[in-house]
């Protein structure tokens, strides 16, 4: 184990470089995939230098290989070629640089690229990044449109021209980036993050014209697809032409087949909206007039009804009916009372006629004397009654009888 250093006993540069070289030399060989961005092969030189870049990040690595290995590549390597290399990390003590000493280079063919894209497509689909339920609708009239595209490209011209033809006052926030090659993905990611953080940007458009499969590879990059999926702002994909279908089309909230279609999709047509406003205004006017006419007819019908034309007439008729019913009730009550009064007078007359008082008032009565054995005869005079007897008067069939009881 190395002794610790101190300000009094520092290591010289050669010691540090040698120790780093010793650690790196312990590493074994590895396979690395990337994109060639620079090739330096001088005629007659035994060693060639290349730069291998990560397509998804701003990271590169220097490669060294024999010039014969580079010359044997068929087809020859060019800037932008996707390759898989086999080599061993090497640290050059004299220059203090790290490189990868390569002994094999394999070009990544179109078939393999498409197969990788298909595997990534299945992975992202299984994670739900293609799910229509997570896609957000575009705003009807965005305050500002973010545009990520190549500098002075036909795609930028198509988006701006078609959008301003439809809505002349539309505002754009443009970020020009590389849309192909090794620097495309990092630049697009930086522009996407910047526009997504701007609150005034309501929608972001990624636009690029058509191209080969290799040219459109940045728009099938996994890092870019996940960044678009994580955006808070709706994203429109307008990459290539109708047959082109990078993975970005499936992750974006809206897919347009061309940049021209994106320019027409992000803003409404001012002429069409003006016509729609006029149509809606006419419909509203007709509806209001119809409603007013209908209510006026209803009001006229209500005003023409007798109850509203002569409101006192029904009251007067009801008052007459009440008066008539009251008179009928009075007459009926008076008739019942008179009838009962006459009946009572007849009953009273009968009682008076048949009562004993009336018979006695006429001055005569039939008096019978009774004893325990029965009737003893008729008294012709009260004087014939024995002293101490009592007379009991009773009425039988309208005749008054006085019975003497001892």
Tab-separated table of C-alpha atoms in Angstrom:
chain	number	residue	atom	x	y	z
A	1	UNK	CA	0.000	0.000	0.000
A	2	UNK	CA	1.373	3.406	-0.920
A	3	UNK	CA	2.463	5.740	1.806
A	4	UNK	CA	0.237	8.809	2.242
A	5	UNK	CA	1.447	12.073	0.817
A	6	UNK	CA	1.820	15.382	2.615
A	7	UNK	CA	2.821	18.934	1.746
A	8	UNK	CA	6.264	18.113	3.047
A	9	UNK	CA	6.551	14.836	1.087
A	10	UNK	CA	4.519	15.203	-2.146
A	11	UNK	CA	4.637	12.792	-5.047
A	12	UNK	CA	6.287	13.885	-8.249
A	13	UNK	CA	4.194	13.944	-11.425
A	14	UNK	CA	5.948	10.869	-12.829
A	15	UNK	CA	4.995	8.839	-9.755
A	16	UNK	CA	1.325	9.817	-10.009
A	17	UNK	CA	1.299	9.097	-13.735
A	18	UNK	CA	3.008	5.760	-13.253
A	19	UNK	CA	0.634	4.668	-10.518
A	20	UNK	CA	-2.406	5.650	-12.647
A	21	UNK	CA	-0.918	3.712	-15.538
A	22	UNK	CA	-0.393	0.696	-13.294
A	23	UNK	CA	-4.050	0.745	-12.187
A	24	UNK	CA	-5.382	1.155	-15.723
A	25	UNK	CA	-3.098	-1.559	-17.094
A	26	UNK	CA	-4.723	-3.988	-14.690
A	27	UNK	CA	-8.033	-3.560	-16.508
A	28	UNK	CA	-8.952	-6.167	-19.063
A	29	UNK	CA	-10.236	-5.780	-22.598
A	30	UNK	CA	-13.756	-4.460	-23.193
A	31	UNK	CA	-16.305	-3.972	-25.983
A	32	UNK	CA	-17.482	-0.398	-26.443
A	33	UNK	CA	-20.190	1.003	-28.710
A	34	UNK	CA	-20.286	4.556	-29.964
A	35	UNK	CA	-20.212	6.880	-32.918
A	36	UNK	CA	-17.099	7.886	-34.813
A	37	UNK	CA	-16.736	11.671	-34.896
A	38	UNK	CA	-13.146	12.206	-35.979
A	39	UNK	CA	-10.642	10.077	-37.896
A	40	UNK	CA	-6.940	11.015	-38.029
A	41	UNK	CA	-4.992	8.675	-40.286
A	42	UNK	CA	-1.877	10.227	-41.769
A	43	UNK	CA	-0.390	8.516	-44.823
A	44	UNK	CA	2.491	6.258	-43.919
A	45	UNK	CA	1.737	6.371	-40.174
A	46	UNK	CA	1.493	3.032	-38.391
A	47	UNK	CA	-1.078	4.273	-35.865
A	48	UNK	CA	-4.370	6.035	-36.484
A	49	UNK	CA	-6.370	8.060	-34.004
A	50	UNK	CA	-10.161	8.181	-33.779
A	51	UNK	CA	-12.684	9.811	-31.473
A	52	UNK	CA	-15.549	7.665	-30.232
A	53	UNK	CA	-18.525	9.613	-28.890
A	54	UNK	CA	-21.533	8.574	-26.885
A	55	UNK	CA	-24.630	9.476	-28.977
A	56	UNK	CA	-26.676	10.227	-25.861
A	57	UNK	CA	-24.210	12.294	-23.849
A	58	UNK	CA	-21.434	14.795	-24.329
A	59	UNK	CA	-18.754	12.174	-23.584
A	60	UNK	CA	-16.002	11.033	-25.918
A	61	UNK	CA	-13.031	8.698	-25.811
A	62	UNK	CA	-9.842	8.610	-27.873
A	63	UNK	CA	-9.150	5.414	-29.800
A	64	UNK	CA	-5.837	4.235	-31.203
A	65	UNK	CA	-5.520	1.447	-33.706
A	66	UNK	CA	-3.200	0.265	-36.407
A	67	UNK	CA	-3.639	1.999	-39.729
A	68	UNK	CA	-3.921	-1.380	-41.436
A	69	UNK	CA	-6.970	-2.227	-39.299
A	70	UNK	CA	-8.577	1.015	-40.385
A	71	UNK	CA	-7.768	0.419	-44.057
A	72	UNK	CA	-9.322	-3.054	-43.982
A	73	UNK	CA	-12.747	-1.698	-42.973
A	74	UNK	CA	-15.328	-2.299	-45.713
A	75	UNK	CA	-17.124	0.010	-46.145
A	76	UNK	CA	-14.605	2.581	-44.916
A	77	UNK	CA	-15.377	4.361	-41.668
A	78	UNK	CA	-16.641	7.922	-41.892
A	79	UNK	CA	-17.679	10.546	-39.395
A	80	UNK	CA	-20.988	9.518	-37.886
A	81	UNK	CA	-20.507	5.761	-38.329
A	82	UNK	CA	-21.856	3.608	-35.522
A	83	UNK	CA	-19.291	1.016	-34.458
A	84	UNK	CA	-18.510	-1.553	-31.788
A	85	UNK	CA	-14.821	-1.742	-30.892
A	86	UNK	CA	-12.762	-4.174	-28.825
A	87	UNK	CA	-9.775	-2.860	-26.973
A	88	UNK	CA	-7.885	-2.276	-23.766
A	89	UNK	CA	-7.697	1.018	-21.825
A	90	UNK	CA	-4.204	2.501	-21.944
A	91	UNK	CA	-2.707	5.444	-20.078
A	92	UNK	CA	0.187	7.265	-21.763
A	93	UNK	CA	2.486	8.398	-18.986
A	94	UNK	CA	4.364	10.919	-21.074
A	95	UNK	CA	1.264	12.893	-22.146
A	96	UNK	CA	-0.991	11.965	-19.235
A	97	UNK	CA	-3.785	10.924	-21.578
A	98	UNK	CA	-6.137	7.965	-21.578
A	99	UNK	CA	-7.075	6.103	-24.724
A	100	UNK	CA	-8.483	2.796	-25.818
A	101	UNK	CA	-6.101	0.619	-27.765
A	102	UNK	CA	-8.353	-1.090	-30.327
A	103	UNK	CA	-7.659	-4.379	-31.998
A	104	UNK	CA	-11.073	-4.956	-33.637
A	105	UNK	CA	-13.690	-2.655	-35.133
A	106	UNK	CA	-17.159	-3.771	-36.211
A	107	UNK	CA	-19.520	-1.492	-38.048
A	108	UNK	CA	-23.080	-1.553	-36.808
A	109	UNK	CA	-25.224	-2.336	-39.855
A	110	UNK	CA	-28.678	-1.031	-40.680
A	111	UNK	CA	-30.255	-4.357	-39.786
A	112	UNK	CA	-28.678	-4.370	-36.355
A	113	UNK	CA	-29.657	-0.724	-35.788
A	114	UNK	CA	-33.257	-1.496	-36.700
A	115	UNK	CA	-33.227	-4.545	-34.438
A	116	UNK	CA	-31.966	-2.418	-31.542
A	117	UNK	CA	-34.614	0.194	-32.227
A	118	UNK	CA	-37.276	-2.520	-32.228
A	119	UNK	CA	-36.035	-3.913	-28.900
A	120	UNK	CA	-36.083	-0.415	-27.433
A	121	UNK	CA	-39.570	0.105	-28.861
A	122	UNK	CA	-40.850	-3.003	-27.062
A	123	UNK	CA	-39.153	-1.936	-23.829
A	124	UNK	CA	-40.626	1.575	-23.848
A	125	UNK	CA	-44.023	0.217	-24.814
A	126	UNK	CA	-43.957	-2.245	-21.918
A	127	UNK	CA	-43.135	0.638	-19.553
A	128	UNK	CA	-46.236	2.508	-20.754
A	129	UNK	CA	-44.471	5.395	-22.519
A	130	UNK	CA	-46.618	4.819	-25.608
A	131	UNK	CA	-49.900	4.677	-23.677
A	132	UNK	CA	-52.489	7.042	-25.240
A	133	UNK	CA	-53.905	7.772	-21.766
A	134	UNK	CA	-50.751	9.651	-20.757
A	135	UNK	CA	-50.708	11.894	-23.826
A	136	UNK	CA	-51.711	15.490	-23.153
A	137	UNK	CA	-53.917	17.580	-25.457
A	138	UNK	CA	-52.454	20.608	-27.193
A	139	UNK	CA	-53.611	24.059	-26.090
A	140	UNK	CA	-56.146	25.687	-28.396
A	141	UNK	CA	-54.090	28.870	-28.826
A	142	UNK	CA	-50.578	28.656	-27.305
A	143	UNK	CA	-49.058	31.777	-25.822
A	144	UNK	CA	-45.642	30.842	-27.253
A	145	UNK	CA	-44.488	27.854	-29.303
A	146	UNK	CA	-41.099	26.277	-28.614
A	147	UNK	CA	-39.347	25.014	-31.758
A	148	UNK	CA	-36.305	22.723	-31.756
A	149	UNK	CA	-34.854	22.249	-35.230
A	150	UNK	CA	-31.761	22.640	-37.361
A	151	UNK	CA	-30.372	26.075	-38.112
A	152	UNK	CA	-31.820	27.620	-41.302
A	153	UNK	CA	-33.385	24.280	-42.175
A	154	UNK	CA	-36.336	23.605	-44.434
A	155	UNK	CA	-38.166	22.153	-41.431
A	156	UNK	CA	-37.855	25.454	-39.540
A	157	UNK	CA	-39.093	27.386	-42.584
A	158	UNK	CA	-42.088	25.051	-43.040
A	159	UNK	CA	-43.164	25.265	-39.399
A	160	UNK	CA	-42.842	29.057	-39.180
A	161	UNK	CA	-44.446	29.759	-42.542
A	162	UNK	CA	-47.483	27.507	-42.095
A	163	UNK	CA	-48.074	28.548	-38.502
A	164	UNK	CA	-47.956	32.270	-39.350
A	165	UNK	CA	-50.213	31.787	-42.356
A	166	UNK	CA	-52.823	30.318	-40.043
A	167	UNK	CA	-52.277	32.648	-37.084
A	168	UNK	CA	-50.104	35.679	-37.950
A	169	UNK	CA	-49.558	36.770	-34.336
A	170	UNK	CA	-48.126	33.441	-33.162
A	171	UNK	CA	-44.854	33.759	-31.237
A	172	UNK	CA	-41.975	31.262	-31.367
A	173	UNK	CA	-39.107	30.422	-29.059
A	174	UNK	CA	-36.578	28.793	-31.435
A	175	UNK	CA	-33.623	26.656	-30.449
A	176	UNK	CA	-31.319	25.642	-33.319
A	177	UNK	CA	-29.495	22.376	-32.667
A	178	UNK	CA	-27.755	19.619	-34.559
A	179	UNK	CA	-30.413	17.193	-35.801
A	180	UNK	CA	-28.070	14.404	-36.820
A	181	UNK	CA	-24.665	13.135	-35.855
A	182	UNK	CA	-23.000	12.549	-32.521
A	183	UNK	CA	-23.876	15.925	-30.979
A	184	UNK	CA	-27.569	15.865	-31.864
A	185	UNK	CA	-28.961	14.112	-28.780
A	186	UNK	CA	-27.109	16.212	-26.154
A	187	UNK	CA	-28.046	19.462	-27.874
A	188	UNK	CA	-31.675	18.425	-28.276
A	189	UNK	CA	-31.835	17.382	-24.610
A	190	UNK	CA	-30.439	20.739	-23.476
A	191	UNK	CA	-32.881	22.696	-25.687
A	192	UNK	CA	-35.803	20.533	-24.583
A	193	UNK	CA	-35.042	21.037	-20.905
A	194	UNK	CA	-34.632	24.801	-21.373
A	195	UNK	CA	-37.947	25.205	-23.193
A	196	UNK	CA	-39.764	22.940	-20.742
A	197	UNK	CA	-38.664	25.185	-17.869
A	198	UNK	CA	-40.054	28.331	-19.550
A	199	UNK	CA	-43.596	28.974	-18.233
A	200	UNK	CA	-44.593	31.051	-21.274
A	201	UNK	CA	-43.979	28.124	-23.664
A	202	UNK	CA	-47.220	26.130	-24.001
A	203	UNK	CA	-46.131	23.562	-26.598
A	204	UNK	CA	-42.798	22.290	-27.950
A	205	UNK	CA	-42.233	21.146	-31.548
A	206	UNK	CA	-39.318	18.917	-32.555
A	207	UNK	CA	-38.954	19.223	-36.312
A	208	UNK	CA	-36.589	17.713	-38.839
A	209	UNK	CA	-36.781	16.905	-42.520
A	210	UNK	CA	-36.472	13.447	-43.977
A	211	UNK	CA	-33.297	11.397	-44.077
A	212	UNK	CA	-31.789	7.952	-43.885
A	213	UNK	CA	-32.133	5.600	-40.947
A	214	UNK	CA	-28.715	6.726	-39.664
A	215	UNK	CA	-29.717	10.394	-39.941
A	216	UNK	CA	-32.860	9.836	-37.890
A	217	UNK	CA	-31.182	7.698	-35.210
A	218	UNK	CA	-31.002	10.571	-32.652
A	219	UNK	CA	-34.807	10.675	-32.583
A	220	UNK	CA	-34.938	7.004	-31.567
A	221	UNK	CA	-32.482	7.511	-28.718
A	222	UNK	CA	-33.646	6.163	-25.370
A	223	UNK	CA	-32.481	9.197	-23.387
A	224	UNK	CA	-34.390	11.558	-25.676
A	225	UNK	CA	-37.549	9.425	-25.550
A	226	UNK	CA	-37.507	9.371	-21.753
A	227	UNK	CA	-36.847	13.120	-21.587
A	228	UNK	CA	-39.830	13.821	-23.845
A	229	UNK	CA	-41.994	11.525	-21.725
A	230	UNK	CA	-40.971	13.428	-18.581
A	231	UNK	CA	-41.729	16.890	-20.029
A	232	UNK	CA	-44.472	18.924	-18.396
A	233	UNK	CA	-45.117	20.773	-21.668
A	234	UNK	CA	-46.935	18.951	-24.512
A	235	UNK	CA	-44.503	17.864	-27.222
A	236	UNK	CA	-45.206	17.573	-30.966
A	237	UNK	CA	-43.006	15.280	-33.050
A	238	UNK	CA	-42.527	16.299	-36.692
A	239	UNK	CA	-39.639	14.133	-37.859
A	240	UNK	CA	-39.015	13.156	-41.471
A	241	UNK	CA	-41.803	12.234	-43.839
A	242	UNK	CA	-44.877	10.035	-43.625
A	243	UNK	CA	-43.047	6.650	-43.914
A	244	UNK	CA	-40.509	7.619	-41.228
A	245	UNK	CA	-41.421	6.505	-37.731
A	246	UNK	CA	-38.740	7.137	-35.095
A	247	UNK	CA	-39.502	6.206	-31.500
A	248	UNK	CA	-40.023	9.875	-30.682
A	249	UNK	CA	-43.282	9.760	-32.686
A	250	UNK	CA	-44.707	7.199	-30.269
A	251	UNK	CA	-43.593	8.976	-27.086
A	252	UNK	CA	-44.619	12.513	-28.086
A	253	UNK	CA	-48.095	13.767	-27.208
A	254	UNK	CA	-48.911	14.483	-30.874
A	255	UNK	CA	-47.281	13.044	-33.981
A	256	UNK	CA	-47.252	15.016	-37.245
A	257	UNK	CA	-46.022	13.342	-40.411
A	258	UNK	CA	-44.142	16.443	-41.618
A	259	UNK	CA	-42.965	19.807	-40.250
A	260	UNK	CA	-45.625	21.422	-42.450
A	261	UNK	CA	-48.290	19.417	-40.620
A	262	UNK	CA	-46.844	20.524	-37.283
A	263	UNK	CA	-47.104	24.191	-38.292
A	264	UNK	CA	-50.776	23.676	-39.094
A	265	UNK	CA	-51.472	21.648	-35.951
A	266	UNK	CA	-50.081	23.841	-33.179
A	267	UNK	CA	-52.210	26.937	-33.963
A	268	UNK	CA	-55.770	27.357	-35.231
A	269	UNK	CA	-56.651	28.916	-38.576
A	270	UNK	CA	-57.633	32.543	-38.001
A	271	UNK	CA	-59.889	32.594	-41.094
A	272	UNK	CA	-61.632	29.396	-40.046
A	273	UNK	CA	-62.032	30.613	-36.480
A	274	UNK	CA	-63.403	33.934	-37.741
A	275	UNK	CA	-65.978	32.098	-39.850
A	276	UNK	CA	-66.829	29.922	-36.875
A	277	UNK	CA	-67.314	32.997	-34.695
A	278	UNK	CA	-69.612	34.531	-37.310
A	279	UNK	CA	-71.569	31.278	-37.547
A	280	UNK	CA	-71.871	31.024	-33.775
A	281	UNK	CA	-72.899	34.674	-33.579
A	282	UNK	CA	-75.589	34.109	-36.223
A	283	UNK	CA	-76.784	30.998	-34.418
A	284	UNK	CA	-76.920	32.906	-31.159
A	285	UNK	CA	-78.808	35.771	-32.798
A	286	UNK	CA	-81.343	33.396	-34.367
A	287	UNK	CA	-81.726	31.500	-31.125
A	288	UNK	CA	-82.252	34.735	-29.173
A	289	UNK	CA	-84.768	36.090	-31.677
A	290	UNK	CA	-86.610	32.788	-31.696
A	291	UNK	CA	-86.708	32.740	-27.920
A	292	UNK	CA	-87.958	36.337	-27.761
A	293	UNK	CA	-90.644	35.644	-30.384
A	294	UNK	CA	-91.736	32.505	-28.588
A	295	UNK	CA	-91.952	34.298	-25.244
A	296	UNK	CA	-93.817	37.210	-26.867
A	297	UNK	CA	-96.403	34.839	-28.323
A	298	UNK	CA	-96.751	33.160	-24.959
A	299	UNK	CA	-97.193	36.530	-23.278
A	300	UNK	CA	-99.798	37.584	-25.838
A	301	UNK	CA	-101.657	34.308	-25.314
A	302	UNK	CA	-101.607	34.829	-21.560
A	303	UNK	CA	-102.789	38.419	-21.881
A	304	UNK	CA	-105.655	37.366	-24.169
A	305	UNK	CA	-107.075	34.904	-21.647
A	306	UNK	CA	-110.340	36.047	-19.988
A	307	UNK	CA	-108.835	35.872	-16.549
A	308	UNK	CA	-106.296	38.530	-17.509
A	309	UNK	CA	-108.482	40.437	-19.985
A	310	UNK	CA	-111.227	40.991	-17.291
A	311	UNK	CA	-109.736	40.091	-13.904
A	312	UNK	CA	-112.771	41.490	-11.963
A	313	UNK	CA	-115.355	39.492	-13.965
A	314	UNK	CA	-114.605	36.101	-12.389
A	315	UNK	CA	-114.596	37.720	-8.951
A	316	UNK	CA	-117.954	39.302	-9.588
A	317	UNK	CA	-119.380	35.990	-10.831
A	318	UNK	CA	-118.020	34.217	-7.805
A	319	UNK	CA	-119.492	36.929	-5.575
A	320	UNK	CA	-122.924	36.399	-7.199
A	321	UNK	CA	-122.631	32.650	-6.698
A	322	UNK	CA	-121.745	33.177	-3.034
A	323	UNK	CA	-124.727	35.549	-2.599
A	324	UNK	CA	-127.089	33.092	-4.290
A	325	UNK	CA	-125.825	30.198	-2.187
A	326	UNK	CA	-126.127	32.294	0.940
A	327	UNK	CA	-129.757	33.206	0.065
A	328	UNK	CA	-130.538	29.541	-0.658
A	329	UNK	CA	-129.058	28.576	2.679
A	330	UNK	CA	-131.052	31.264	4.467
A	331	UNK	CA	-134.303	30.185	2.769
A	332	UNK	CA	-133.633	26.542	3.471
A	333	UNK	CA	-132.847	27.237	7.128
A	334	UNK	CA	-135.965	29.436	7.498
A	335	UNK	CA	-138.167	26.759	5.878
A	336	UNK	CA	-136.813	24.048	8.207
A	337	UNK	CA	-137.366	26.272	11.246
A	338	UNK	CA	-140.950	27.151	10.181
A	339	UNK	CA	-141.755	23.511	9.494
A	340	UNK	CA	-140.427	22.423	12.878
A	341	UNK	CA	-142.227	25.328	14.567
A	342	UNK	CA	-145.560	24.260	13.034
A	343	UNK	CA	-144.952	20.660	14.030
A	344	UNK	CA	-144.152	21.717	17.565
A	345	UNK	CA	-147.310	23.820	17.704
A	346	UNK	CA	-149.384	20.821	16.507
A	347	UNK	CA	-147.862	18.545	19.131
A	348	UNK	CA	-148.467	21.152	21.812
A	349	UNK	CA	-152.122	21.488	20.670
A	350	UNK	CA	-152.568	17.725	20.806
A	351	UNK	CA	-151.075	17.542	24.251
A	352	UNK	CA	-153.261	20.387	25.412
A	353	UNK	CA	-156.376	18.755	23.976
A	354	UNK	CA	-155.668	15.308	25.393
A	355	UNK	CA	-154.274	16.373	28.751
A	356	UNK	CA	-156.293	15.924	32.043
A	357	UNK	CA	-156.143	19.591	32.719
A	358	UNK	CA	-158.279	20.309	29.683
A	359	UNK	CA	-160.823	17.606	30.654
A	360	UNK	CA	-161.051	18.867	34.212
A	361	UNK	CA	-161.329	22.409	32.868
A	362	UNK	CA	-164.458	21.354	31.017
A	363	UNK	CA	-166.026	20.584	34.442
A	364	UNK	CA	-166.513	16.786	34.459
A	365	UNK	CA	-164.735	13.545	35.180
A	366	UNK	CA	-165.508	9.871	35.643
A	367	UNK	CA	-164.589	8.766	39.171
A	368	UNK	CA	-164.470	5.135	40.256
A	369	UNK	CA	-164.066	3.852	43.723
A	370	UNK	CA	-161.732	0.945	44.198
A	371	UNK	CA	-161.007	-1.290	47.071
A	372	UNK	CA	-158.668	-4.205	47.493
A	373	UNK	CA	-161.155	-6.425	45.751
A	374	UNK	CA	-161.425	-4.264	42.682
A	375	UNK	CA	-163.791	-1.505	41.381
A	376	UNK	CA	-166.594	-0.801	43.708
A	377	UNK	CA	-168.574	1.401	41.414
A	378	UNK	CA	-168.782	4.870	40.022
A	379	UNK	CA	-169.024	7.852	42.282
A	380	UNK	CA	-171.639	10.288	41.210
A	381	UNK	CA	-170.385	12.896	43.597
A	382	UNK	CA	-167.272	13.461	45.546
A	383	UNK	CA	-169.387	13.612	48.589
A	384	UNK	CA	-170.039	9.892	48.218
A	385	UNK	CA	-166.397	9.170	48.809
A	386	UNK	CA	-165.707	7.997	52.299
A	387	UNK	CA	-163.785	10.354	54.475
A	388	UNK	CA	-160.018	9.995	54.262
A	389	UNK	CA	-159.998	8.563	50.681
A	390	UNK	CA	-157.644	9.769	47.978
A	391	UNK	CA	-158.436	10.355	44.332
A	392	UNK	CA	-155.972	9.163	41.678
A	393	UNK	CA	-156.504	10.509	38.222
A	394	UNK	CA	-155.468	8.617	35.122
A	395	UNK	CA	-156.076	8.992	31.411
A	396	UNK	CA	-157.212	6.028	29.332
A	397	UNK	CA	-157.834	6.516	25.617
A	398	UNK	CA	-158.309	10.220	26.079
A	399	UNK	CA	-160.791	9.802	28.940
A	400	UNK	CA	-159.981	11.040	32.421
A	401	UNK	CA	-160.639	8.746	35.319
A	402	UNK	CA	-160.530	9.596	39.011
A	403	UNK	CA	-159.984	6.531	41.155
A	404	UNK	CA	-160.698	6.729	44.857
A	405	UNK	CA	-158.222	4.867	46.953
A	406	UNK	CA	-158.631	4.344	50.653
